[in-house]
Amino acid sequence: MKKILSFACAILMGIGAMSAQQGSMGAGINLGYGSEIKSMEIGAKFQYGITNNIRGEVAWDYFLEKDYVSMWDLNITGHYLFNVAEKINVYPLAGLHYAKVKVDFGEFGSASDGEIGFHLGGGAEYQITPNIKADIEAKYQFSSTDQAVISVGLVYQF
C-alpha cells in the first residue's frame, strides 16, 4: 500500500510540474481583437509560476486606432492551470485591468478617459518546444468599456 501511495504522489507531482513549475518565468507577445472598440490588439506579457498550478501574468495591450478611437490596457491576471494532455494546459483566468480610451478630434484636440475594471475568461496553451508555447485566450472585460477580447500569443519560457 505504501508503494502505491508513493507512486501516486510521484505521478501527481509530475503532473503539477508539467503545468506551471513554481518560479518559472516567461515573456511573450499576443495579437487579438476587441469587440467594443472593434479593433486589432497587439500586446506584451510576462508570466510567473507562483505555484505548480497557479500562474500570475502582467500584460499590456494596445488596440489600434479605428474611427479616431484608440485604447490601451494594463492587466494583472491569475491563471489556474489544468494539464489535460502531455503538452496542453487549459485554464480559467481572472484579474484586474486599467483601461484608457482616447478619442482624437483632429485639429480640435483629443479627449481621454481611464478606469479600473475586472476581467474573466479562459485559455489554452500548447508547449511547442521546451521553451516556447502558443496560447489562445478569450476574456470579457467589465468596465464602462465592456468588451470581449480574443487573442493568440507566443511565450518564451526562461
Coordinates of N, CA and C in Angstrom, one line a residue:
M1 N 0.8 -1.2 0.0 CA 0.0 0.0 0.0 C 0.9 1.3 0.0
K2 N 1.9 1.2 0.8 CA 2.8 2.3 0.9 C 3.5 2.7 -0.5
K3 N 3.8 1.6 -1.3 CA 4.4 1.8 -2.6 C 3.4 2.4 -3.5
I4 N 2.2 2.0 -3.5 CA 1.1 2.5 -4.4 C 0.9 4.0 -4.0
L5 N 0.8 4.4 -2.7 CA 0.7 5.7 -2.3 C 1.9 6.6 -2.8
S6 N 3.1 6.1 -2.6 CA 4.3 6.8 -3.1 C 4.3 7.0 -4.6
F7 N 3.9 6.0 -5.3 CA 3.8 6.1 -6.8 C 2.7 7.1 -7.2
A8 N 1.6 7.1 -6.6 CA 0.5 8.1 -6.9 C 1.0 9.5 -6.6
C9 N 1.6 9.7 -5.5 CA 2.2 11.0 -5.2 C 3.2 11.5 -6.2
A10 N 4.1 10.6 -6.6 CA 5.1 10.9 -7.7 C 4.4 11.3 -9.0
I11 N 3.3 10.6 -9.4 CA 2.6 10.9 -10.6 C 1.9 12.3 -10.5
L12 N 1.3 12.6 -9.3 CA 0.6 13.9 -9.1 C 1.6 15.0 -9.1
M13 N 2.8 14.8 -8.5 CA 3.8 15.9 -8.5 C 4.3 16.1 -9.9
G14 N 4.4 15.0 -10.7 CA 4.9 15.2 -12.1 C 3.9 15.9 -13.0
I15 N 2.6 15.7 -12.8 CA 1.5 16.4 -13.5 C 1.6 17.9 -13.1
G16 N 1.7 18.2 -11.8 CA 1.9 19.6 -11.4 C 3.1 20.3 -12.0
A17 N 4.2 19.5 -12.1 CA 5.4 20.1 -12.6 C 5.3 20.4 -14.1
M18 N 4.4 19.7 -14.8 CA 4.2 20.0 -16.2 C 3.3 21.2 -16.4
S19 N 2.6 21.6 -15.4 CA 1.7 22.7 -15.5 C 2.4 24.1 -15.6
A20 N 2.9 24.6 -14.4 CA 3.5 25.9 -14.4 C 4.9 25.9 -13.9
Q21 N 5.2 25.0 -13.1 CA 6.5 24.9 -12.4 C 6.8 26.2 -11.6
Q22 N 6.6 26.0 -10.3 CA 6.8 27.2 -9.4 C 8.1 27.9 -9.7
G23 N 8.1 29.2 -9.8 CA 9.3 30.0 -10.0 C 9.6 30.2 -11.5
S24 N 8.9 29.5 -12.4 CA 9.2 29.6 -13.8 C 8.7 31.0 -14.3
M25 N 9.4 31.5 -15.3 CA 9.0 32.8 -15.9 C 9.0 32.7 -17.4
G26 N 8.2 33.6 -18.0 CA 8.1 33.6 -19.4 C 7.7 35.0 -19.9
A27 N 8.1 35.4 -21.1 CA 7.7 36.7 -21.7 C 7.2 36.4 -23.1
G28 N 6.2 37.2 -23.5 CA 5.7 36.9 -24.8 C 4.9 38.1 -25.5
I29 N 4.4 37.8 -26.6 CA 3.6 38.7 -27.4 C 2.2 38.1 -27.7
N30 N 1.3 39.0 -28.0 CA 0.0 38.5 -28.4 C -0.7 39.4 -29.4
L31 N -1.6 38.9 -30.2 CA -2.4 39.6 -31.1 C -3.9 39.2 -30.9
G32 N -4.8 40.2 -30.9 CA -6.2 39.9 -30.6 C -7.1 40.9 -31.3
Y33 N -8.4 40.8 -30.8 CA -9.4 41.7 -31.3 C -10.4 42.0 -30.1
G34 N -10.7 43.3 -30.0 CA -11.6 43.8 -29.0 C -13.0 44.0 -29.6
S35 N -14.1 43.5 -29.0 CA -15.4 43.6 -29.6 C -16.0 44.9 -29.5
E36 N -15.8 45.7 -28.5 CA -16.4 47.0 -28.3 C -15.7 48.1 -29.1
I37 N -14.4 48.1 -29.1 CA -13.6 49.0 -29.8 C -13.5 48.6 -31.3
K38 N -13.8 47.4 -31.6 CA -13.8 46.8 -32.9 C -12.4 47.1 -33.6
S39 N -11.4 46.7 -32.9 CA -10.0 47.0 -33.4 C -9.1 45.8 -33.0
M40 N -8.0 45.7 -33.8 CA -7.0 44.7 -33.5 C -6.2 45.2 -32.3
E41 N -5.6 44.2 -31.6 CA -4.9 44.4 -30.4 C -3.5 43.8 -30.6
I42 N -2.5 44.5 -30.1 CA -1.1 44.0 -30.0 C -0.7 44.1 -28.6
G43 N 0.1 43.2 -28.1 CA 0.5 43.3 -26.7 C 1.7 42.5 -26.3
A44 N 2.1 42.7 -25.1 CA 3.3 42.0 -24.5 C 2.9 41.6 -23.1
K45 N 3.4 40.4 -22.7 CA 3.1 39.9 -21.4 C 4.3 39.2 -20.7
F46 N 4.2 39.2 -19.4 CA 5.2 38.5 -18.5 C 4.4 37.5 -17.6
Q47 N 4.9 36.3 -17.5 CA 4.2 35.3 -16.7 C 5.2 34.8 -15.6
Y48 N 4.7 34.5 -14.4 CA 5.4 33.9 -13.3 C 4.7 32.8 -12.7
G49 N 5.3 31.6 -12.5 CA 4.7 30.5 -11.8 C 4.7 30.6 -10.3
I50 N 3.6 31.0 -9.7 CA 3.5 31.2 -8.3 C 3.6 29.8 -7.5
T51 N 2.8 28.9 -8.0 CA 2.8 27.5 -7.6 C 2.9 26.6 -8.8
N52 N 2.8 25.3 -8.6 CA 2.8 24.4 -9.8 C 1.5 24.6 -10.7
N53 N 0.4 25.1 -10.1 CA -0.8 25.2 -10.9 C -1.3 26.7 -11.0
I54 N -0.7 27.6 -10.2 CA -1.2 29.0 -10.2 C -0.1 29.8 -10.9
R55 N -0.5 30.6 -11.8 CA 0.4 31.5 -12.5 C -0.1 32.9 -12.6
G56 N 0.8 33.9 -12.3 CA 0.4 35.3 -12.5 C 0.9 35.8 -13.8
E57 N 0.2 36.8 -14.3 CA 0.6 37.4 -15.6 C 0.3 38.9 -15.5
V58 N 1.3 39.7 -16.0 CA 1.1 41.1 -16.2 C 1.2 41.3 -17.7
A59 N 0.2 42.0 -18.3 CA 0.1 42.2 -19.7 C -0.2 43.7 -20.1
W60 N 0.3 44.2 -21.1 CA 0.0 45.5 -21.7 C -0.5 45.3 -23.1
D61 N -1.7 45.8 -23.4 CA -2.3 45.7 -24.8 C -2.6 47.1 -25.3
Y62 N -2.4 47.2 -26.6 CA -2.7 48.4 -27.3 C -3.7 48.0 -28.5
F63 N -4.9 48.7 -28.5 CA -5.8 48.5 -29.5 C -5.6 49.6 -30.6
L64 N -5.4 49.2 -31.8 CA -5.0 50.1 -32.9 C -6.2 51.1 -33.1
E65 N -5.8 52.3 -33.5 CA -6.8 53.4 -33.7 C -7.7 53.0 -34.8
K66 N -9.0 53.2 -34.6 CA -10.0 53.0 -35.6 C -11.1 54.0 -35.4
D67 N -11.5 54.7 -36.5 CA -12.5 55.7 -36.4 C -12.2 56.7 -35.3
Y68 N -10.9 57.1 -35.2 CA -10.4 58.2 -34.3 C -10.4 57.8 -32.8
V69 N -10.6 56.5 -32.6 CA -10.6 56.0 -31.2 C -9.5 54.9 -31.0
S70 N -8.7 55.1 -29.9 CA -7.7 54.1 -29.6 C -7.8 53.8 -28.1
M71 N -7.2 52.6 -27.7 CA -7.3 52.2 -26.3 C -6.1 51.4 -26.0
W72 N -5.7 51.5 -24.7 CA -4.7 50.6 -24.2 C -5.1 50.1 -22.8
D73 N -4.6 48.9 -22.4 CA -5.0 48.5 -21.1 C -3.8 47.8 -20.4
L74 N -3.8 47.8 -19.1 CA -2.8 47.1 -18.3 C -3.5 46.1 -17.5
N75 N -3.1 44.8 -17.6 CA -3.8 43.7 -17.0 C -3.0 43.0 -15.9
I76 N -3.5 42.6 -14.8 CA -2.9 41.7 -13.8 C -3.9 40.6 -13.7
T77 N -3.4 39.4 -14.1 CA -4.3 38.2 -14.2 C -3.7 37.0 -13.5
G78 N -4.6 36.2 -13.0 CA -4.2 34.9 -12.4 C -4.8 33.8 -13.3
H79 N -4.0 32.7 -13.5 CA -4.4 31.6 -14.2 C -4.3 30.4 -13.3
Y80 N -5.3 29.4 -13.4 CA -5.2 28.2 -12.7 C -5.1 27.1 -13.7
L81 N -3.9 26.5 -13.8 CA -3.6 25.5 -14.9 C -4.0 24.1 -14.6
F82 N -4.7 23.5 -15.6 CA -5.1 22.1 -15.6 C -4.3 21.5 -16.8
N83 N -3.5 20.5 -16.5 CA -2.8 19.8 -17.5 C -3.7 18.7 -18.1
V84 N -4.2 18.8 -19.3 CA -5.1 17.9 -19.9 C -4.5 16.9 -20.9
A85 N -3.3 17.1 -21.3 CA -2.5 16.2 -22.2 C -1.1 16.5 -22.0
E86 N -0.2 15.7 -22.6 CA 1.2 15.9 -22.3 C 1.8 17.3 -22.5
K87 N 1.3 18.0 -23.6 CA 1.8 19.3 -23.9 C 0.7 20.4 -23.8
I88 N -0.4 20.1 -23.3 CA -1.6 21.0 -23.3 C -2.1 21.3 -21.9
N89 N -2.2 22.6 -21.7 CA -2.8 23.1 -20.4 C -4.1 23.9 -20.8
V90 N -5.1 23.9 -20.0 CA -6.3 24.8 -20.1 C -6.4 25.5 -18.8
Y91 N -6.9 26.7 -18.8 CA -7.0 27.5 -17.6 C -8.1 28.5 -17.6
P92 N -8.8 28.6 -16.4 CA -9.7 29.8 -16.2 C -8.8 30.9 -15.8
L93 N -9.2 32.2 -16.1 CA -8.4 33.3 -15.7 C -9.3 34.4 -15.1
A94 N -8.8 35.2 -14.2 CA -9.5 36.3 -13.6 C -8.4 37.3 -13.2
G95 N -8.8 38.6 -13.3 CA -7.9 39.7 -12.9 C -8.5 41.1 -13.0
L96 N -7.6 42.0 -12.8 CA -8.0 43.4 -12.8 C -7.3 44.1 -14.0
H97 N -7.9 45.2 -14.5 CA -7.2 45.9 -15.5 C -7.5 47.4 -15.4
Y98 N -6.6 48.2 -16.0 CA -6.8 49.6 -16.1 C -6.8 49.9 -17.6
A99 N -7.9 50.5 -18.1 CA -8.1 50.7 -19.5 C -8.2 52.2 -19.7
K100 N -7.5 52.7 -20.8 CA -7.6 54.1 -21.1 C -8.0 54.3 -22.6
V101 N -9.1 55.0 -22.8 CA -9.6 55.2 -24.2 C -9.3 56.6 -24.6
K102 N -8.9 56.8 -25.8 CA -8.6 58.2 -26.3 C -9.4 58.4 -27.6
V103 N -10.0 59.5 -27.7 CA -10.7 59.9 -28.9 C -10.0 61.1 -29.5
D104 N -9.6 61.1 -30.8 CA -8.9 62.1 -31.4 C -9.8 63.0 -32.3
F105 N -9.9 64.3 -32.0 CA -10.8 65.2 -32.7 C -10.1 66.0 -33.8
G106 N -8.9 65.5 -34.2 CA -8.1 66.2 -35.2 C -7.6 67.5 -34.7
E107 N -7.8 68.6 -35.4 CA -7.3 69.9 -35.0 C -8.0 70.5 -33.8
F108 N -9.1 69.9 -33.4 CA -9.8 70.3 -32.2 C -9.3 69.7 -30.9
G109 N -8.3 68.8 -31.0 CA -7.7 68.2 -29.9 C -8.2 66.8 -29.7
S110 N -8.1 66.3 -28.5 CA -8.5 64.9 -28.1 C -9.0 64.9 -26.7
A111 N -9.6 63.8 -26.4 CA -10.1 63.6 -25.0 C -9.8 62.1 -24.7
S112 N -9.5 61.9 -23.4 CA -9.3 60.5 -23.0 C -9.9 60.3 -21.6
D113 N -10.1 59.0 -21.3 CA -10.7 58.7 -20.0 C -10.1 57.3 -19.7
G114 N -9.9 57.0 -18.4 CA -9.4 55.7 -18.0 C -10.1 55.3 -16.7
E115 N -10.2 54.0 -16.5 CA -10.8 53.4 -15.4 C -10.3 52.0 -15.1
I116 N -10.6 51.6 -13.9 CA -10.2 50.2 -13.4 C -11.4 49.3 -13.6
G117 N -11.2 48.1 -14.0 CA -12.2 47.1 -14.2 C -11.7 45.7 -13.8
F118 N -12.5 44.7 -14.1 CA -12.0 43.4 -13.9 C -12.4 42.5 -15.1
H119 N -11.7 41.4 -15.2 CA -12.0 40.5 -16.4 C -12.0 39.0 -16.0
L120 N -12.8 38.3 -16.7 CA -12.9 36.8 -16.5 C -12.8 36.1 -17.8
G121 N -12.3 34.9 -17.9 CA -12.2 34.2 -19.1 C -11.5 32.9 -19.0
G122 N -11.0 32.4 -20.1 CA -10.3 31.1 -20.1 C -9.3 31.1 -21.3
G123 N -8.4 30.1 -21.2 CA -7.4 29.9 -22.3 C -6.9 28.5 -22.3
A124 N -6.1 28.3 -23.4 CA -5.4 27.0 -23.6 C -4.0 27.3 -24.1
E125 N -3.1 26.5 -23.8 CA -1.7 26.6 -24.3 C -1.1 25.3 -24.7
Y126 N -0.3 25.4 -25.7 CA 0.4 24.2 -26.3 C 1.9 24.4 -26.2
Q127 N 2.6 23.5 -25.6 CA 4.1 23.6 -25.5 C 4.7 23.1 -26.8
I128 N 5.2 24.1 -27.6 CA 5.7 23.8 -28.9 C 7.1 23.1 -28.8
T129 N 8.0 23.8 -28.0 CA 9.3 23.3 -27.6 C 9.4 23.4 -26.1
P130 N 10.5 22.9 -25.5 CA 10.7 23.1 -24.1 C 10.6 24.6 -23.6
N131 N 11.0 25.5 -24.5 CA 11.0 26.9 -24.1 C 9.9 27.8 -24.8
I132 N 9.2 27.3 -25.7 CA 8.2 28.1 -26.5 C 6.8 27.4 -26.4
K133 N 5.8 28.3 -26.1 CA 4.5 27.8 -26.1 C 3.5 28.8 -26.8
A134 N 2.5 28.2 -27.4 CA 1.5 29.1 -28.0 C 0.2 29.0 -27.2
D135 N -0.5 30.1 -27.2 CA -1.7 30.2 -26.4 C -2.9 30.9 -27.1
I136 N -4.1 30.6 -26.7 CA -5.3 31.3 -27.2 C -6.1 31.6 -25.9
E137 N -6.6 32.8 -25.9 CA -7.4 33.2 -24.7 C -8.7 34.0 -25.2
A138 N -9.7 33.8 -24.4 CA -10.9 34.6 -24.5 C -11.3 35.2 -23.2
K139 N -11.5 36.5 -23.1 CA -11.9 37.0 -21.8 C -12.9 38.1 -22.0
Y140 N -13.6 38.5 -21.0 CA -14.6 39.6 -21.0 C -14.2 40.6 -20.0
Q141 N -14.0 41.8 -20.4 CA -13.6 42.9 -19.6 C -14.8 43.7 -19.1
F142 N -15.0 43.8 -17.8 CA -16.1 44.5 -17.2 C -15.6 45.9 -16.8
S143 N -16.2 46.9 -17.4 CA -15.9 48.4 -17.0 C -16.9 49.2 -17.9
S144 N -16.7 50.5 -18.0 CA -17.6 51.2 -18.9 C -17.4 50.9 -20.3
T145 N -16.2 50.3 -20.6 CA -15.9 49.8 -22.0 C -16.0 48.3 -22.0
D146 N -17.1 47.7 -21.5 CA -17.3 46.3 -21.6 C -17.0 45.7 -22.9
Q147 N -16.2 44.7 -23.0 CA -15.9 44.1 -24.3 C -15.3 42.7 -24.1
A148 N -15.5 41.9 -25.1 CA -14.9 40.6 -25.2 C -13.6 40.8 -26.0
V149 N -12.5 40.1 -25.5 CA -11.2 40.1 -26.2 C -10.8 38.7 -26.5
I150 N -10.5 38.4 -27.7 CA -10.0 37.1 -28.1 C -8.5 37.3 -28.6
S151 N -7.6 36.5 -28.1 CA -6.2 36.7 -28.6 C -5.4 35.4 -28.7
V152 N -4.4 35.5 -29.5 CA -3.4 34.4 -29.6 C -2.1 34.9 -29.3
G153 N -1.2 34.1 -28.8 CA 0.1 34.6 -28.4 C 1.2 33.5 -28.4
L154 N 2.4 34.0 -28.3 CA 3.6 33.1 -28.1 C 4.3 33.5 -26.9
V155 N 4.8 32.6 -26.1 CA 5.6 32.9 -24.9 C 6.9 32.1 -24.9
Y156 N 8.0 32.8 -24.6 CA 9.3 32.2 -24.4 C 9.5 32.0 -22.9
Q157 N 9.7 30.8 -22.5 CA 10.0 30.5 -21.1 C 11.5 30.4 -20.8
F158 N 11.8 31.1 -19.7 CA 13.3 31.1 -19.3 C 13.4 30.7 -17.8

